[in-house]
Amino acid sequence: MIVTYLTLLHIITPAIRGAFSYVVTPSSLAHLHRIPNRRRPQFLANSGGGSYASSSPVSSGDSTPPVHSLESIASGLSSGSFRDVLVVVGAGASVSAGIPDFRTPGTGLYDRLSHYNLPRPEDIFDIHYYRGNPRPFVEFCGETWPGRDGGPAPTPSHRFMGLLGDAGVLRRVYTQNIDGLESLAGVGPDALVECHGGFGSASCATCQEDADVGACREAMVVRKEVPTCAQCGGPVKPGIVFFGEKLPARFGKLVKADVHACDLLIVIGTSLAVDPVASIPKWVSVTCPRLLVNRYLVGDFRVEATGRKMGSITTERDVFYEGDCDDGVRKICDLAGWSGMDFVPPHEDRII
């Protein structure tokens, strides 16, 4: 059985800045409730293992750590030196919530779609395939539509994004996920760009006429039927972005100014394989510090490893925490002095 919420990542033709007209895929739900400001949570204590590299050796003694170290980034976050933080987040942030990533052999989403007998696993998210054969995706949505009781809860990685907002340093989160966990963790709608759409709207796959999302959900989840358009009779689908569809206009509207203003970029749990989102790290200023929290190096991040311990770097701005996303954000919060404090969210039964 595939889990309730899924991260759907799609590979598309690389796009140029401003020409964001191709597909990528899913993201989170804008209609979910925001958690009000709160104190730094206790869940951030007890960071796990992992290693990290920076673009030059970390200073020792009483000297100030260089800007390209994990320590200096944590210090800048706690002191407010960074005021326009961008976060690019992918499927890895949701793995500990029980949601599979996309490409891991054996456990990734692609490997779990074989029973749908598709020509290619990617076809289940292809707009042209859906128009001709919507049944596999309808069955898929019947199992995975977000919002069911007992669904996944925000992970420490998601809550870290909420903390950045509470600290007043978060400019924007660009999520490639559709699981809605950023919103549940307290990232407000103004600070969230759902790059790959979500389940909060619906439209006809043929004529693009808006459709009632409640009726779409009722057909797919309850009746296990293909919802049809009242205008043209074509198949209706939720508002996630398929192959062959444009990204939400909000992405193109905000990304240029965001990368220009960004004074710290944090990339969490993504392969950076899907443009145009994958190009965001390339678009920030060459002087902007960049932190990657991931199990492996991706994109144009440049670091070198010496044995099992991460060593010196080949650039002056990149920092790489090699390990699980949750362990990485706990480490950052420990260094920033943000751990060990009470956290009692107003909707505790929904997110704990």
XYZ file of C-alpha atoms in Angstrom:
352
model
C 0.000 0.000 0.000
C 1.407 3.364 -0.938
C 1.414 5.910 1.879
C -1.075 8.713 2.232
C 1.041 11.634 1.069
C 3.584 11.328 -1.724
C 6.332 13.443 -3.125
C 6.133 13.358 -6.903
C 9.258 14.540 -8.680
C 9.405 14.838 -12.415
C 12.310 15.324 -14.776
C 11.726 18.024 -17.371
C 13.621 19.950 -19.962
C 15.838 22.437 -18.119
C 14.229 25.848 -18.110
C 15.772 29.275 -18.325
C 15.051 31.974 -15.783
C 11.686 33.465 -16.455
C 10.707 30.685 -18.875
C 9.065 28.461 -16.296
C 6.665 26.728 -18.656
C 7.451 23.070 -18.111
C 6.399 20.461 -15.595
C 8.148 19.322 -12.504
C 5.531 17.947 -10.096
C 3.897 17.988 -6.689
C 4.033 20.245 -3.706
C 2.224 21.021 -0.501
C -1.276 22.211 0.312
C -1.889 25.928 0.695
C -5.193 25.491 2.518
C -3.765 23.719 5.563
C -3.724 25.628 8.847
C -0.729 27.661 9.966
C 0.664 27.063 13.433
C 1.135 30.348 15.332
C 4.547 31.493 16.569
C 5.999 29.422 19.364
C 9.184 28.822 21.288
C 12.019 26.647 19.995
C 10.956 23.006 20.341
C 12.353 20.250 22.420
C 12.301 17.872 19.449
C 15.401 19.628 18.127
C 17.541 18.226 20.918
C 19.579 15.046 20.602
C 20.981 15.484 17.130
C 22.074 12.324 15.400
C 25.136 11.403 13.439
C 26.375 12.792 10.188
C 29.338 14.733 8.936
C 29.793 18.000 7.184
C 32.236 19.893 5.059
C 32.700 23.572 4.470
C 34.460 25.566 1.829
C 37.466 26.066 4.061
C 38.681 24.665 7.385
C 36.737 25.793 10.437
C 38.550 28.229 12.692
C 39.472 27.181 16.203
C 40.013 28.956 19.506
C 38.371 32.340 20.050
C 38.451 33.397 16.422
C 35.166 33.933 14.632
C 34.205 30.961 12.434
C 34.353 31.704 8.711
C 31.082 32.367 6.927
C 31.441 29.068 5.099
C 31.187 26.775 8.133
C 28.224 25.100 9.782
C 29.089 26.948 12.990
C 29.044 30.370 11.349
C 25.777 29.656 9.577
C 24.170 28.594 12.862
C 25.607 31.681 14.540
C 24.259 33.901 11.778
C 20.802 32.374 12.122
C 20.666 32.823 15.885
C 22.017 36.386 15.753
C 19.804 37.498 12.898
C 22.733 38.215 10.589
C 20.842 36.381 7.867
C 17.539 38.063 7.056
C 16.529 36.616 3.677
C 16.930 32.848 3.887
C 15.705 30.712 1.007
C 15.004 27.019 1.554
C 14.714 24.524 -1.312
C 13.205 21.295 -0.024
C 12.622 17.909 -1.614
C 11.390 14.432 -0.811
C 14.183 13.652 1.657
C 12.630 15.979 4.219
C 9.520 13.793 4.367
C 11.112 10.342 4.509
C 11.013 10.145 8.302
C 7.266 10.881 8.136
C 6.850 7.600 6.287
C 6.694 9.085 2.799
C 8.966 7.430 0.232
C 11.321 9.494 -1.863
C 11.190 9.218 -5.590
C 14.269 7.382 -6.832
C 15.699 5.153 -4.092
C 15.932 1.615 -5.574
C 13.460 -0.782 -3.993
C 11.671 1.764 -1.800
C 11.274 4.834 -4.024
C 7.958 5.784 -5.552
C 8.940 4.722 -9.059
C 9.697 1.184 -7.904
C 6.353 1.029 -6.104
C 4.246 1.772 -9.167
C 4.896 -1.498 -11.024
C 1.471 -2.930 -10.221
C -0.182 -0.226 -12.325
C 1.329 -1.837 -15.466
C 2.350 1.485 -16.968
C 4.608 1.733 -20.033
C 6.873 3.829 -17.781
C 6.360 4.682 -14.100
C 6.520 8.387 -14.994
C 3.444 8.034 -17.201
C 1.143 8.071 -14.197
C 2.023 11.776 -13.892
C 2.031 12.573 -17.605
C -0.752 14.886 -18.750
C -0.975 13.302 -22.207
C -1.186 9.786 -20.768
C -3.809 10.913 -18.256
C -6.036 12.321 -20.963
C -6.031 8.953 -22.724
C -6.010 6.652 -19.703
C -6.853 8.362 -16.393
C -7.676 5.147 -14.511
C -4.184 4.416 -13.044
C -3.891 7.921 -11.599
C -7.446 7.816 -10.266
C -6.659 4.591 -8.425
C -3.414 6.110 -7.203
C -5.249 9.174 -5.821
C -7.760 6.930 -4.105
C -4.888 5.615 -1.982
C -2.841 8.765 -1.567
C -5.091 11.831 -1.365
C -3.821 14.012 1.523
C -5.810 14.876 4.618
C -6.872 11.500 5.868
C -6.883 10.687 9.565
C -3.607 9.219 10.738
C -1.636 10.758 7.866
C 2.015 11.812 8.090
C 3.064 14.569 10.504
C 5.765 17.232 10.036
C 9.321 16.049 10.594
C 12.067 18.025 12.369
C 13.149 19.186 8.910
C 9.738 20.751 8.314
C 9.617 22.271 11.785
C 13.033 23.797 11.212
C 11.493 25.798 8.370
C 8.771 26.971 10.727
C 11.427 28.056 13.222
C 13.157 30.122 10.559
C 9.867 31.897 9.977
C 9.344 32.458 13.685
C 12.852 33.907 13.941
C 12.018 36.411 11.205
C 14.793 35.255 8.885
C 12.837 33.189 6.360
C 12.139 34.800 3.006
C 10.704 31.801 1.185
C 10.439 28.016 1.079
C 10.404 26.469 -2.393
C 9.014 22.987 -1.906
C 8.944 20.256 -4.513
C 6.590 18.206 -2.329
C 2.792 17.924 -2.280
C 2.429 16.433 1.190
C 1.416 19.656 2.928
C 3.866 19.198 5.801
C 5.506 22.612 5.426
C 2.161 24.281 6.096
C 1.443 22.031 9.069
C 4.869 22.894 10.474
C 4.054 26.599 10.517
C 5.323 27.939 7.210
C 2.748 30.552 6.267
C 1.244 30.834 2.778
C 3.146 34.039 2.005
C 6.454 32.288 2.678
C 5.609 29.122 0.739
C 5.935 28.399 -2.974
C 4.416 25.062 -3.936
C 6.458 24.488 -7.039
C 4.600 21.379 -8.115
C 1.045 22.257 -7.220
C -1.143 20.444 -4.724
C -4.495 18.886 -3.960
C -6.168 22.158 -3.019
C -7.678 22.743 -6.452
C -8.858 20.812 -9.500
C -9.289 21.409 -13.227
C -10.070 19.619 -16.466
C -7.052 17.980 -18.084
C -8.523 18.668 -21.527
C -9.991 22.200 -21.532
C -8.368 23.457 -18.275
C -11.720 24.604 -16.922
C -11.671 24.929 -13.113
C -13.508 22.149 -11.306
C -14.788 21.605 -7.795
C -11.988 19.973 -5.807
C -14.457 18.435 -3.359
C -16.291 16.709 -6.191
C -12.961 15.560 -7.627
C -11.951 14.052 -4.298
C -15.375 12.426 -3.844
C -15.120 10.755 -7.242
C -11.539 9.535 -6.876
C -11.387 8.635 -3.197
C -14.926 7.560 -2.342
C -16.491 6.305 -5.575
C -13.213 5.270 -7.261
C -14.388 6.886 -10.481
C -12.862 9.218 -13.047
C -14.217 12.739 -12.400
C -15.381 14.435 -15.588
C -15.608 18.048 -16.698
C -19.041 19.653 -16.813
C -17.983 21.694 -19.838
C -16.291 19.228 -22.187
C -16.569 15.821 -20.524
C -12.785 15.430 -20.232
C -11.092 13.919 -17.164
C -10.636 16.198 -14.163
C -7.540 16.013 -11.981
C -6.286 17.700 -8.770
C -3.972 20.683 -9.083
C -0.645 18.872 -8.922
C 1.671 19.665 -11.821
C 2.021 16.893 -14.372
C 4.642 16.371 -17.037
C 3.699 18.666 -19.885
C 2.110 21.345 -17.669
C 3.316 24.756 -16.602
C 4.545 25.493 -13.112
C 2.289 27.659 -10.950
C 2.569 31.344 -11.882
C 3.643 32.127 -8.303
C 7.021 30.496 -8.950
C 7.907 32.756 -11.861
C 6.494 35.796 -10.074
C 8.694 35.460 -6.992
C 11.864 33.540 -7.805
C 13.844 36.300 -9.536
C 13.534 38.758 -6.647
C 14.020 35.991 -4.093
C 17.337 34.742 -5.473
C 18.529 38.337 -5.813
C 17.767 39.116 -2.159
C 18.871 35.754 -0.734
C 21.677 35.997 1.837
C 21.635 32.289 2.791
C 20.434 29.326 0.747
C 19.555 26.058 2.489
C 18.885 22.969 0.368
C 17.289 20.020 2.194
C 16.694 16.493 0.959
C 16.630 16.782 -2.817
C 18.500 15.353 -5.774
C 18.294 18.714 -7.590
C 17.353 16.770 -10.701
C 14.263 18.723 -11.732
C 14.487 22.111 -13.386
C 13.722 24.919 -12.937
C 13.743 24.365 -9.162
C 17.085 22.561 -9.420
C 18.653 25.727 -10.819
C 17.824 27.945 -7.825
C 21.218 27.243 -6.168
C 22.915 28.443 -9.355
C 20.905 31.654 -9.456
C 21.803 33.078 -6.047
C 24.719 35.480 -5.798
C 28.207 34.017 -6.070
C 28.878 35.477 -2.606
C 25.794 33.890 -1.012
C 26.575 31.064 1.452
C 24.916 27.780 0.480
C 24.155 24.922 2.877
C 23.278 21.450 1.603
C 21.686 18.994 4.057
C 21.516 15.712 2.176
C 22.780 12.151 2.058
C 24.952 12.905 -0.963
C 26.333 15.824 -2.934
C 24.051 17.185 -5.623
C 23.934 20.014 -8.114
C 26.945 22.295 -8.341
C 27.795 22.156 -4.634
C 31.560 21.703 -4.387
C 33.136 19.898 -1.452
C 35.687 17.142 -1.058
C 35.734 14.231 1.378
C 38.797 12.830 3.084
C 38.104 9.291 4.259
C 34.961 9.199 6.401
C 35.505 12.677 7.745
C 34.579 15.582 5.545
C 37.549 17.772 4.750
C 38.293 21.039 3.007
C 36.309 22.447 0.128
C 37.019 23.744 -3.346
C 34.849 26.865 -3.058
C 34.423 29.639 -0.510
C 30.700 29.465 0.128
C 29.442 25.866 0.185
C 28.746 23.845 3.326
C 27.659 20.201 3.134
C 26.072 18.244 5.971
C 26.263 14.616 4.862
C 23.557 12.563 6.522
C 19.839 12.415 7.259
C 17.914 15.665 6.936
C 16.510 15.560 10.469
C 19.948 14.987 11.966
C 21.296 17.906 9.977
C 18.713 20.430 11.113
C 19.062 19.239 14.716
C 22.804 19.873 14.478
C 22.211 23.379 13.121
C 19.741 24.132 15.908
C 22.081 22.760 18.560
C 24.835 25.067 17.300
C 22.396 27.980 17.195
C 21.213 27.315 20.741
C 17.697 26.576 19.568
C 17.216 23.165 21.197
C 15.883 21.917 24.528
C 12.926 24.300 24.790
C 9.269 23.432 25.240
C 7.070 23.014 22.176
C 3.325 22.673 22.647
C 1.596 23.274 19.288
C -2.109 24.188 19.261
C -3.024 21.184 17.085
C -0.788 18.691 18.838
C -2.937 15.712 17.930
C -2.467 16.507 14.246
C 1.278 16.885 14.088
C 2.862 14.823 16.868
